[in-house]
Structures are given as structure tokens and as C-alpha cells.
Coordinates of N, CA, C and O in Angstrom, one line a residue:
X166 N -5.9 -16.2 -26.3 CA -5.0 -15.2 -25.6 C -5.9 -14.1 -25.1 O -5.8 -13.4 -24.0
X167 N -6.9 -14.0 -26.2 CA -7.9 -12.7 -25.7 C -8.0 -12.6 -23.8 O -7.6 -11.9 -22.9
X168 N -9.2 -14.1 -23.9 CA -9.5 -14.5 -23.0 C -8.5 -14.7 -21.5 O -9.1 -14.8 -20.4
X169 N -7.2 -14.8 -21.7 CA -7.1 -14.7 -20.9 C -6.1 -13.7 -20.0 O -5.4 -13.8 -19.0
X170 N -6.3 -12.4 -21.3 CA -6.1 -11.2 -20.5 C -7.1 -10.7 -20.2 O -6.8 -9.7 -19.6
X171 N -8.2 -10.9 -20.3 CA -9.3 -10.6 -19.6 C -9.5 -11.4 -18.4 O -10.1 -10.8 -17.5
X172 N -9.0 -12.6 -18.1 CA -9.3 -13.0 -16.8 C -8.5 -12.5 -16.3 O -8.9 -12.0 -15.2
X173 N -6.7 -12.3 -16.6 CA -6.0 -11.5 -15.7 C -6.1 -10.5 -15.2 O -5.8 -10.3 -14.0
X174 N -6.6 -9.6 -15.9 CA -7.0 -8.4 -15.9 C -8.0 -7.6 -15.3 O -8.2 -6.4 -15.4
X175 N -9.0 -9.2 -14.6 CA -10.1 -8.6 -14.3 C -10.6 -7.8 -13.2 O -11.3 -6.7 -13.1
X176 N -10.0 -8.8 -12.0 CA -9.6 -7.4 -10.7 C -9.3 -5.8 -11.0 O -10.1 -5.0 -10.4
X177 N -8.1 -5.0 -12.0 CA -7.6 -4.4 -11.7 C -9.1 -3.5 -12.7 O -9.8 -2.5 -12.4
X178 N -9.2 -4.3 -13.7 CA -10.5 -3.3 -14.5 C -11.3 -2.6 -13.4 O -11.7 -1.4 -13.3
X179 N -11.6 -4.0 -12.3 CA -12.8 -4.1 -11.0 C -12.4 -3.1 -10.4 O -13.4 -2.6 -9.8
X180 N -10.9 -2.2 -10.3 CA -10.5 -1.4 -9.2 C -10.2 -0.3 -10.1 O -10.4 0.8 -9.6
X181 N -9.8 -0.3 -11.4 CA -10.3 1.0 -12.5 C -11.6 1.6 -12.3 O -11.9 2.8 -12.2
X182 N -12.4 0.4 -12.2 CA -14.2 1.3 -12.3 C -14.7 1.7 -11.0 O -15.7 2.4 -11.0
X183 N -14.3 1.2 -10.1 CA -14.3 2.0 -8.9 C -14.1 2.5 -8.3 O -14.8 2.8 -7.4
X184 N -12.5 3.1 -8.5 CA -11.7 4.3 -8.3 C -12.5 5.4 -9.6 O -12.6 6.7 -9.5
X185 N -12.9 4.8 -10.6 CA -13.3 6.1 -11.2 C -14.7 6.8 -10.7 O -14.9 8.0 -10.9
X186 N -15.5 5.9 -10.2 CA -16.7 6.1 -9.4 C -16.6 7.0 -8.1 O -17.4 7.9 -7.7
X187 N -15.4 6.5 -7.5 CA -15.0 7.2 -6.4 C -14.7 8.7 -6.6 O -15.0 9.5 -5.8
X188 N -14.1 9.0 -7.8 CA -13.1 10.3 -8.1 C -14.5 10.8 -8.4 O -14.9 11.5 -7.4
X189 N -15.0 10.8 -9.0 CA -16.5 11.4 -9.3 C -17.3 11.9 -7.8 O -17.9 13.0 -7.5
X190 N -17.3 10.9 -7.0 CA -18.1 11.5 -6.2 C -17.1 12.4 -4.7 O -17.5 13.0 -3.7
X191 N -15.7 12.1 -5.0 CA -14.9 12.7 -4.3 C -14.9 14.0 -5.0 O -14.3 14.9 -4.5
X192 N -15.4 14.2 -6.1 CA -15.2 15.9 -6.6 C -16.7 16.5 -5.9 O -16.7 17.7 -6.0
X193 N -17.5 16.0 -5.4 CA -18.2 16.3 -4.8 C -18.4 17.2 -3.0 O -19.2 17.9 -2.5
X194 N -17.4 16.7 -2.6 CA -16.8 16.8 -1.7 C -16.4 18.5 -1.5 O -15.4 18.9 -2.0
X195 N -17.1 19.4 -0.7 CA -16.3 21.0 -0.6 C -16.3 21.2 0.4 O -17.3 21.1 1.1
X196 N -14.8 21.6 1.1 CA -13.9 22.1 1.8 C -13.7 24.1 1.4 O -13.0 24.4 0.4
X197 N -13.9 24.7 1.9 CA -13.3 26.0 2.0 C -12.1 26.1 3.5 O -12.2 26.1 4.7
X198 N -11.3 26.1 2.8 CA -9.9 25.9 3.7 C -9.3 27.1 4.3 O -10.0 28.1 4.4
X199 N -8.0 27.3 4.7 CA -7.1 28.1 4.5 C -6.6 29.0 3.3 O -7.4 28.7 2.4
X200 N -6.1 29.7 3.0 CA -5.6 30.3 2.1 C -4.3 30.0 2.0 O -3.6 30.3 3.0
X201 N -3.7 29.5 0.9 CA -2.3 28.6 0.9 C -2.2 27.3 1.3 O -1.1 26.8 1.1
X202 N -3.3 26.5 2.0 CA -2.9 25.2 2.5 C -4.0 24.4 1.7 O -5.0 24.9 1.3
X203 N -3.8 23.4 1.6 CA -4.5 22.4 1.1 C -5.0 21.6 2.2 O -4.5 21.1 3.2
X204 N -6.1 21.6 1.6 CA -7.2 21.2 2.3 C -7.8 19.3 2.0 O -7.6 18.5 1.1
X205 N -8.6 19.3 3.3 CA -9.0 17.3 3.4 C -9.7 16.9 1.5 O -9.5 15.8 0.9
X206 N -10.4 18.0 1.2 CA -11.3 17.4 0.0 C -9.8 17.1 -0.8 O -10.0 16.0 -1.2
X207 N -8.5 17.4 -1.3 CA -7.5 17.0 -2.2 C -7.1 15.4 -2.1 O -6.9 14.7 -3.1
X208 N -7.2 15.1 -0.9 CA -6.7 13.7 -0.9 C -7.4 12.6 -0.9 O -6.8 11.5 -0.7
X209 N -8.4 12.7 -1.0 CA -9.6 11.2 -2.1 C -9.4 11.4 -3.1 O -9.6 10.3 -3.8
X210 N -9.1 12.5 -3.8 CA -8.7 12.1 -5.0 C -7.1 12.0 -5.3 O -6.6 11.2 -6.0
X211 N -6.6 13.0 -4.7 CA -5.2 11.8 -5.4 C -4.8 11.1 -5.1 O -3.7 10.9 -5.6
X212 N -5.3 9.9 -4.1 CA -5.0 8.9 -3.8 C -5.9 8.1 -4.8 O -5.4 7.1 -5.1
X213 N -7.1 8.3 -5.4 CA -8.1 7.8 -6.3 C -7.1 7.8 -7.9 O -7.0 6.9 -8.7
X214 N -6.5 8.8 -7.9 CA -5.6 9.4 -9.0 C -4.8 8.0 -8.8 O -4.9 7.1 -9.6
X215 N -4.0 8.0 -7.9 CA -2.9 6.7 -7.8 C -3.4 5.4 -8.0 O -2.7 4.6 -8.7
X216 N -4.1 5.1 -7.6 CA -4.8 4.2 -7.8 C -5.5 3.4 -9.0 O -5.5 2.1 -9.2
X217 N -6.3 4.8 -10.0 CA -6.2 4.3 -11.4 C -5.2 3.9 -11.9 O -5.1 2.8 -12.3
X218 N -4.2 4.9 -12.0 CA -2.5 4.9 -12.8 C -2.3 3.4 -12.6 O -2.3 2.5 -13.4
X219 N -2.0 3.3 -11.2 CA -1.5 1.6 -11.1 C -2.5 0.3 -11.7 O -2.1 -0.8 -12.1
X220 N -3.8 0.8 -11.7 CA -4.5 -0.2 -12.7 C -4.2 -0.1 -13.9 O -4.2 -1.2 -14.6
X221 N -4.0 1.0 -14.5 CA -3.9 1.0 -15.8 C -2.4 0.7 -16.0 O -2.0 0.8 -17.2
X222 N -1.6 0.4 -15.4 CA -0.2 0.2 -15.1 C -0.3 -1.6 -15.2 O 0.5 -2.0 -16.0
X223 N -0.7 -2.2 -14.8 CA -1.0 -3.3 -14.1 C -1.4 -3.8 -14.9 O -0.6 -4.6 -15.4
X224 N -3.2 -3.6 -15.9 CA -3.4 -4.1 -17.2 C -2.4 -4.0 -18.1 O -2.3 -4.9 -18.9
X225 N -1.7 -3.1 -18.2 CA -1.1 -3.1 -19.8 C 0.0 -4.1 -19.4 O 0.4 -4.9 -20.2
X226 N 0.8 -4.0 -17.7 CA 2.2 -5.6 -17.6 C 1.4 -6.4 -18.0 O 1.9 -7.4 -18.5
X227 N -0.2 -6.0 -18.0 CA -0.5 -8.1 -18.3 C -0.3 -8.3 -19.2 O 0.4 -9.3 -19.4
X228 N -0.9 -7.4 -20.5 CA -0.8 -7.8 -21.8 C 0.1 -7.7 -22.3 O 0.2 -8.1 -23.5
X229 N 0.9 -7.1 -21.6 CA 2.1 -7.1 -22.8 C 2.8 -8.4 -22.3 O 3.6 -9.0 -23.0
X230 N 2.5 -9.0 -20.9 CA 2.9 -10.3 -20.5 C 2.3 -11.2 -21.2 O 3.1 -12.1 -21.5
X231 N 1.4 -11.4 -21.5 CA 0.5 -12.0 -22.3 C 1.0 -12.4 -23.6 O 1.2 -13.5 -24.2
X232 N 1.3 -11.2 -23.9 CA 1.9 -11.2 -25.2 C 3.0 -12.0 -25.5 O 3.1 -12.6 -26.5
X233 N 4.1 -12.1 -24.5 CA 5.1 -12.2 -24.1 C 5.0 -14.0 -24.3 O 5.5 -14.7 -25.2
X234 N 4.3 -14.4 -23.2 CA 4.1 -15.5 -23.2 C 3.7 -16.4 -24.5 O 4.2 -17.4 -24.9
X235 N 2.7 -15.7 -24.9 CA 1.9 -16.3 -26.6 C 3.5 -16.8 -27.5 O 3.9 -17.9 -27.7
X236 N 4.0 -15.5 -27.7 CA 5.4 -15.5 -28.7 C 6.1 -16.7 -28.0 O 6.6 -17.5 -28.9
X237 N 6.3 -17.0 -26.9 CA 7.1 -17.8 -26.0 C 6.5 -19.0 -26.5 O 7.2 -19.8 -27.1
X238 N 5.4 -19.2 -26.4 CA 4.5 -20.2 -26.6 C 4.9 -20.9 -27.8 O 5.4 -22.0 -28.0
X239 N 4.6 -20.0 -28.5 CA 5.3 -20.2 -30.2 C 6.5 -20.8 -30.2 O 6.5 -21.9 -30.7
X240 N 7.3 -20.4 -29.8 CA 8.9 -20.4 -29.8 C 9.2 -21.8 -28.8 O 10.2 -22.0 -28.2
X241 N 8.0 -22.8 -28.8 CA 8.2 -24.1 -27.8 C 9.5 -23.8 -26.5 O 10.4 -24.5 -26.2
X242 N 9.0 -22.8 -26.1 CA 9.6 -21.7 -24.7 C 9.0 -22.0 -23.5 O 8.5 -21.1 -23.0
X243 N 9.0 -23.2 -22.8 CA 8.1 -23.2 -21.5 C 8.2 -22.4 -20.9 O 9.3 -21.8 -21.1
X244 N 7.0 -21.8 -19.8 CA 7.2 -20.6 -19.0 C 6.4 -21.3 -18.1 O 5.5 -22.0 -18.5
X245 N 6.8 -21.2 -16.8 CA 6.0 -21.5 -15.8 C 6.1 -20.6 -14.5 O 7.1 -20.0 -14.1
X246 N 4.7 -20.6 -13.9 CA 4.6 -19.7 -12.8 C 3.7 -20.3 -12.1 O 2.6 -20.7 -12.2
X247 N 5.0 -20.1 -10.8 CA 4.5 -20.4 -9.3 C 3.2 -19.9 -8.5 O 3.3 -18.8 -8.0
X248 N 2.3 -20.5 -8.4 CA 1.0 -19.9 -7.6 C 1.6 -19.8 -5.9 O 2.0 -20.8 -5.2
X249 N 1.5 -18.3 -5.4 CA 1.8 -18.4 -4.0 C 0.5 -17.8 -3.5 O 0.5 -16.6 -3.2
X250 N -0.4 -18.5 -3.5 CA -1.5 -18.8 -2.4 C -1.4 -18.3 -1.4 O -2.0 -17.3 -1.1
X251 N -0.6 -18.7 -0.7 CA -0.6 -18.9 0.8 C 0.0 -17.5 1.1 O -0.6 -16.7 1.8
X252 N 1.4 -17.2 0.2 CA 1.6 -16.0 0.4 C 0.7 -14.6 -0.1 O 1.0 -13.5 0.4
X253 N -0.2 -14.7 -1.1 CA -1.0 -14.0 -0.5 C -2.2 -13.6 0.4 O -2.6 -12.4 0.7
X254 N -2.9 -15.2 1.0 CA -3.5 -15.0 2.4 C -2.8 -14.5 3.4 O -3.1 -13.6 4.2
X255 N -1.6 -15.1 3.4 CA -0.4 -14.2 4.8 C -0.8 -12.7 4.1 O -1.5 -12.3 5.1
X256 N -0.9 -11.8 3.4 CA -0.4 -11.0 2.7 C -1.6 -9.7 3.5 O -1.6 -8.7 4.2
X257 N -2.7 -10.6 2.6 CA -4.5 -10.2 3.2 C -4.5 -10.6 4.8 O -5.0 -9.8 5.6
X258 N -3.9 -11.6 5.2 CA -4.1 -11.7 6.7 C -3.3 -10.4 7.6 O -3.8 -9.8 8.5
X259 N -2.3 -10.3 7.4 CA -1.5 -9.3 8.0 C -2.4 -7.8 8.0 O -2.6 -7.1 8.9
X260 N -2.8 -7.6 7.0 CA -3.5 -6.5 6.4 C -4.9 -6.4 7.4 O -5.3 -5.4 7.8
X261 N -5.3 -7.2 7.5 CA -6.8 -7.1 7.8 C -6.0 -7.3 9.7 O -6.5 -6.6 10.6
X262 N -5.2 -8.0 10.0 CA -4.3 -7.7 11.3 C -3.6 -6.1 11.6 O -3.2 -5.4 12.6
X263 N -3.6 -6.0 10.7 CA -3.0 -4.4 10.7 C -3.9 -3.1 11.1 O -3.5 -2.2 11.8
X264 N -5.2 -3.2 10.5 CA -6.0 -2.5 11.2 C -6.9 -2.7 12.0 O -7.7 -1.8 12.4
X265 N -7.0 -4.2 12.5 CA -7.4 -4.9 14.0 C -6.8 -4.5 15.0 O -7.4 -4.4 16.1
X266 N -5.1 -4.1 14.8 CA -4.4 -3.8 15.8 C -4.0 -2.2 16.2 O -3.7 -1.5 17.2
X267 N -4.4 -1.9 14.6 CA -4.1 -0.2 15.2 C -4.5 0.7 15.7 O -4.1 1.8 15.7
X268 N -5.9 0.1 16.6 CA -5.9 1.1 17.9 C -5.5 0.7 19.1 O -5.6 1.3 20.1
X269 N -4.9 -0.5 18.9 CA -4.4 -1.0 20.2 C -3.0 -0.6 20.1 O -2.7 0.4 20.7
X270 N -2.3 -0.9 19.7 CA -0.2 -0.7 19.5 C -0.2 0.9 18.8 O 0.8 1.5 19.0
X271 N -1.1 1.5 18.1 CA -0.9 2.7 17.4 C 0.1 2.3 16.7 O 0.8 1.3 16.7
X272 N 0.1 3.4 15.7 CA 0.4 3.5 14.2 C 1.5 3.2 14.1 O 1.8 2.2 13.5
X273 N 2.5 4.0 14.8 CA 3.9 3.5 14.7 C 4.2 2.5 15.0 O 5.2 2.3 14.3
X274 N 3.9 1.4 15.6 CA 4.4 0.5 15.8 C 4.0 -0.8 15.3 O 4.6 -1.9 15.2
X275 N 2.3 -0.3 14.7 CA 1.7 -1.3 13.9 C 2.3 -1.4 12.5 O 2.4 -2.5 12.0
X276 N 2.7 -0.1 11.9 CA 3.2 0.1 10.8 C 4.3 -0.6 10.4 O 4.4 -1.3 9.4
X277 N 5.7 -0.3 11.8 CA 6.5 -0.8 11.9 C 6.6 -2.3 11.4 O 7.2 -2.7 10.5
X278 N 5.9 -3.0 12.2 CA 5.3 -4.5 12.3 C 5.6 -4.9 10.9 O 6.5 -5.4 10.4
X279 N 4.1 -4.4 10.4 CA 3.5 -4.4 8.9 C 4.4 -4.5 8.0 O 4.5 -5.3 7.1
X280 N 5.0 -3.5 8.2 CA 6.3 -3.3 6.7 C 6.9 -4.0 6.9 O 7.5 -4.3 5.8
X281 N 7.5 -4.9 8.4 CA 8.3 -5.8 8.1 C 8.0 -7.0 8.1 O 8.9 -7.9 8.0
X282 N 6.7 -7.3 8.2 CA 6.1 -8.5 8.0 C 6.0 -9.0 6.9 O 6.2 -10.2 6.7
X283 N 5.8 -7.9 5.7 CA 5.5 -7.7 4.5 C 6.5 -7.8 3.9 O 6.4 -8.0 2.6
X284 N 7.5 -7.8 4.3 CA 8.6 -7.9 3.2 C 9.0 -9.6 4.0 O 9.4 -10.6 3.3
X285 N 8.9 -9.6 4.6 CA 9.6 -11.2 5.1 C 8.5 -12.4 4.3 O 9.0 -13.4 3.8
X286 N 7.0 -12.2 4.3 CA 6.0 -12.7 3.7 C 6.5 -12.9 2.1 O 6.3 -13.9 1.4
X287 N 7.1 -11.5 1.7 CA 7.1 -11.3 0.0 C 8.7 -12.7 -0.3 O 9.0 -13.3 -1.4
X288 N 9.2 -12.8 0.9 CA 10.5 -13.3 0.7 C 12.1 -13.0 0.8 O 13.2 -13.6 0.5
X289 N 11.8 -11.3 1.4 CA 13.3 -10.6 1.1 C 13.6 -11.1 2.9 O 12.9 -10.9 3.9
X290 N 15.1 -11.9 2.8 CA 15.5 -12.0 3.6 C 17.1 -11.0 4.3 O 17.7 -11.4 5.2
X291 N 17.4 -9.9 3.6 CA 18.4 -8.8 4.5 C 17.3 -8.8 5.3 O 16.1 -8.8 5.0
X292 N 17.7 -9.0 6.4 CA 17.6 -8.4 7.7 C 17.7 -7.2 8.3 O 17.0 -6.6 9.2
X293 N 18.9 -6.7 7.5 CA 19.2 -5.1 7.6 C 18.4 -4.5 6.9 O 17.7 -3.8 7.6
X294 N 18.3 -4.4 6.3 CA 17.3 -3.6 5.1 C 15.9 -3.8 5.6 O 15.3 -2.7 5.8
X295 N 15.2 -5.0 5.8 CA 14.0 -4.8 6.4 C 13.8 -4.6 7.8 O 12.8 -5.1 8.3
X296 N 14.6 -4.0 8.5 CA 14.9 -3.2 9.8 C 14.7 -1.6 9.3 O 13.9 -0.8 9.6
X297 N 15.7 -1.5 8.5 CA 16.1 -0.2 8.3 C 14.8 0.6 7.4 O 14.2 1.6 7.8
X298 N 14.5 -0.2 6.1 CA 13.1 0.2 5.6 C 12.0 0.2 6.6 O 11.2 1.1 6.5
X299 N 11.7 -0.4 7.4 CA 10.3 -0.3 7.8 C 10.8 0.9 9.2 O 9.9 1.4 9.8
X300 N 11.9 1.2 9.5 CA 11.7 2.3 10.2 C 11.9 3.9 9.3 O 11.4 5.0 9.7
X301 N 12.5 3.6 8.3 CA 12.5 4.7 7.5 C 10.7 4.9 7.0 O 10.1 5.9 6.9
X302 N 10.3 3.5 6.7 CA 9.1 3.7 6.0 C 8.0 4.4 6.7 O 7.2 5.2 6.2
X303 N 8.3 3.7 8.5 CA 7.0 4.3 9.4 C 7.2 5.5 9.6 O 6.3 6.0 10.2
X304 N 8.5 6.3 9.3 CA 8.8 7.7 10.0 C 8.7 8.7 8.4 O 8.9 9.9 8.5
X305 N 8.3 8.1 7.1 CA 8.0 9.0 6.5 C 6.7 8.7 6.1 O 6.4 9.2 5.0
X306 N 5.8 7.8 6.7 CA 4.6 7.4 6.8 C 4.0 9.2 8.0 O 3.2 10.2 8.1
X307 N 4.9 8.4 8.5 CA 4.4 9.9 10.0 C 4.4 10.5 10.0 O 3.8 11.2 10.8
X308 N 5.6 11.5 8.6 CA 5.8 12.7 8.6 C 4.4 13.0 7.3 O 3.6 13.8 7.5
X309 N 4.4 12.1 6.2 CA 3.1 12.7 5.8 C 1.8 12.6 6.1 O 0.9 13.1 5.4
X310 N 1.6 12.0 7.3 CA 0.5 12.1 7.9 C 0.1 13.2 8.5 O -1.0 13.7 8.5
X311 N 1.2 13.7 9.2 CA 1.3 14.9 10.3 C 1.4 15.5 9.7 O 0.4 16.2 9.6
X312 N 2.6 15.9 8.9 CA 2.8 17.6 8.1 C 2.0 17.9 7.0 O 1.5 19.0 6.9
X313 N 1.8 17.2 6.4 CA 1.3 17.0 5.1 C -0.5 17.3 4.9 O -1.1 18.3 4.5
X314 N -1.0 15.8 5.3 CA -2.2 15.5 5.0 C -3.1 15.9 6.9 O -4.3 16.1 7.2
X315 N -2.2 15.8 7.5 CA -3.2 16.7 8.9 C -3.8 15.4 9.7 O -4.5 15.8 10.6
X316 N -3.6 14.1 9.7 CA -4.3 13.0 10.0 C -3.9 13.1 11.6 O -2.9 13.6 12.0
X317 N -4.9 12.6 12.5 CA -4.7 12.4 13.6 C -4.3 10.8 13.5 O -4.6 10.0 12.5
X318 N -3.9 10.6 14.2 CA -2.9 9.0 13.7 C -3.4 8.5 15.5 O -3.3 9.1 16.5
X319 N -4.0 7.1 15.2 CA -3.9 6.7 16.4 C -2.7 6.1 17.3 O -2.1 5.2 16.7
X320 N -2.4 6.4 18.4 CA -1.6 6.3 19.4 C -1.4 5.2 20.0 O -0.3 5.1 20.6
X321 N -2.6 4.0 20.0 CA -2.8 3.0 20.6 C -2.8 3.1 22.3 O -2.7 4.2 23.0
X322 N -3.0 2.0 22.7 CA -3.4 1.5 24.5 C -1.8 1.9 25.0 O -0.7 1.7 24.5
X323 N -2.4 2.6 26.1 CA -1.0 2.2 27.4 C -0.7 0.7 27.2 O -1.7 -0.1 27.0
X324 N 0.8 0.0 27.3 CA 1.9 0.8 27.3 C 3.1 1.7 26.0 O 4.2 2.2 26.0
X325 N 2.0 1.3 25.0 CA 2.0 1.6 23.4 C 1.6 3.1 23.2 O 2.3 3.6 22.3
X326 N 0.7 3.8 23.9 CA 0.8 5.0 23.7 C 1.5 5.9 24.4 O 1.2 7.1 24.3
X327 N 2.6 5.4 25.3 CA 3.5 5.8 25.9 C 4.4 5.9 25.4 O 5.2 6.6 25.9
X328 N 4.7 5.0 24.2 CA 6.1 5.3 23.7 C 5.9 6.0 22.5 O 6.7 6.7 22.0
X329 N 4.6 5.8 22.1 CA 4.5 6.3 20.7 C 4.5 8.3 20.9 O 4.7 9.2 20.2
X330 N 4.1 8.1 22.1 CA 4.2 9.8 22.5 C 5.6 10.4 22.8 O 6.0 11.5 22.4
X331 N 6.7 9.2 23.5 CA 7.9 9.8 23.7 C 8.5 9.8 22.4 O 9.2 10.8 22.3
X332 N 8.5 9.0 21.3 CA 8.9 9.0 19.7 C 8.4 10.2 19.2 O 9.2 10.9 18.5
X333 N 7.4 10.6 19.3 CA 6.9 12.0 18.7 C 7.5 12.9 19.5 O 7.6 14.0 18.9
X334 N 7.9 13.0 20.5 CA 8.5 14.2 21.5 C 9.8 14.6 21.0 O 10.1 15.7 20.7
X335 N 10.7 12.9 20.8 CA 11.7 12.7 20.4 C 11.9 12.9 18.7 O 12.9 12.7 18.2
X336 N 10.8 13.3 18.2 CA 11.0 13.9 16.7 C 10.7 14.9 16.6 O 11.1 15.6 15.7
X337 N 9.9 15.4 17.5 CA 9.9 17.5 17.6 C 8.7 17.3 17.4 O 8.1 18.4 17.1
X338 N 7.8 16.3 17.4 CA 6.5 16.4 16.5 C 5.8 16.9 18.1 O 6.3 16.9 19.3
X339 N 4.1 17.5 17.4 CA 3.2 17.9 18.5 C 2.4 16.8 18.2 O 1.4 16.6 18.9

């Protein structure tokens, strides 16, 4: 059993030790800002911050899945789990498509895409809901980009950055 929460587990360790590598040298990083505003050096790390949590979030579903399973095991309990392969290359393909495309279509629309690619890939078939989420998702993607963290967000090629400008006009945004 040891063994093979260690193989489960081994990615996320892989992304523990190098988010903690990261946070280390992201405290490195100085910014003298505004007074009252938070500034670019905050957000390598709490995004580095999120990042551990979910690994260490991630290890412990395994083992206690692990665990789960063993007792199961005991208990002449078959368990079986489906390998989706494929759906995770769609998963990595879209992703590595997603920032291929985002300076051509810009953000909003790539995003758009994305989230609902992503949920149709994962298997959720409402229709409404993955309409409705990925437009909710891209417009509070945009609002924490814009208000929040200060990101210049790419706009993408005419005739994509034409709309992506009247959408921002049409949200008040500058």
C-alpha cells in the first residue's frame, strides 16, 4: 500500500517542492508600491500559497483513498477505476491551445472557449450551465485581472479585438 501512495502521490509531491522553491525565491522579489494598494510582488506568492494547499490537499485524498481501498480490498469489495487517457490529453491539449490562441482571439473569448471546452471534455453535459459558467467565469476572471491584480490582458487580432474592446466599454471597464 506504502508503495503505491507514493506513486500516486508523486506528481503532486513534484508540485509541493516546487511551489515551495518558487515561494522562496518569489519572497525575493521587491516592489515599493502605493500606499494602500497592493502591489505585483503579492501575487507569486499567493498563487504559490494555492498551489501548495491543493497539493497537500491532493496527497492526503490519496491516502486516505488508499486507505479506503486497502480496507475495501479486505472486505473482497472490488473497486475499479476507469483510466481517461484521452480525456486528459483533450484536457493538456486545450490548455496548451489556450495559450496558442490568446493573442490571437484575446482573453475573453479564449477564456470563454476554454471553460467551456473544459467542462464538455470533463463530461458535464447542461448546456445551460456551461453557457452560463463560462460566461460568469470569463467576466470574474476579468474583473480580477483588471481591478484586482492590474494585468494587462491581451485583446487579441482584429476582428477579436474589436469586440473584446466594445465588451469592456460595455462593462464600464478602461
Amino acid at each position: 500500500m506504502g508503495i503505491e501512495i507514493l506513486k500516486r502521490t508523486a506528481p503532486y509531491v513534484a508540485v509541493l517542492a516546487v511551489t515551495i522553491v518558487l515561494f522562496i525565491l518569489a519572497g525575493r522579489i521587491s516592489y515599493v508600491g502605493k500606499a494602500g494598494q497592493i502591489g505585483p510582488d503579492l501575487w507569486p506568492q499567493a498563487v504559490l500559497v494555492l498551489a501548495m494547499a491543493a497539493s497537500v490537499y491532493q496527497i492526503a485524498c490519496i491516502a486516505v483513498q488508499c486507505w479506503r481501498e486497502q480496507a475495501a480490498f479486505r472486505a473482497s469489495v472490488a473497486t475499479t477505476e476507469k483510466p481517461y487517457t484521452i480525456r486528459l490529453l483533450l484536457g493538456m491539449g486545450i490548455t496548451l491551445a489556450y495559450v496558442a490562441l490568446l493573442p490571437v482571439i484575446g482573453f475573453i473569448f479564449c477564456t470563454l472557449l476554454y471553460l467551456a471546452a473544459f467542462m464538455y471534455i470533463g463530461r458535464y453535459r447542461r448546456h445551460r450551465v456551461v453557457v452560463a459558467t463560462s460566461v460568469i467565469g470569463t467576466l470574474m476572471f476579468l474583473l480580477i485581472f483588471m481591478r484586482f491584480v492590474y494585468v494587462s490582458l491581451p485583446m487579441g487580432r482584429a476582428p477579436f479585438s474589436t469586440w473584446s474592446y466594445a465588451l469592456l466599454a460595455l462593462l464600464g471597464a478602461r
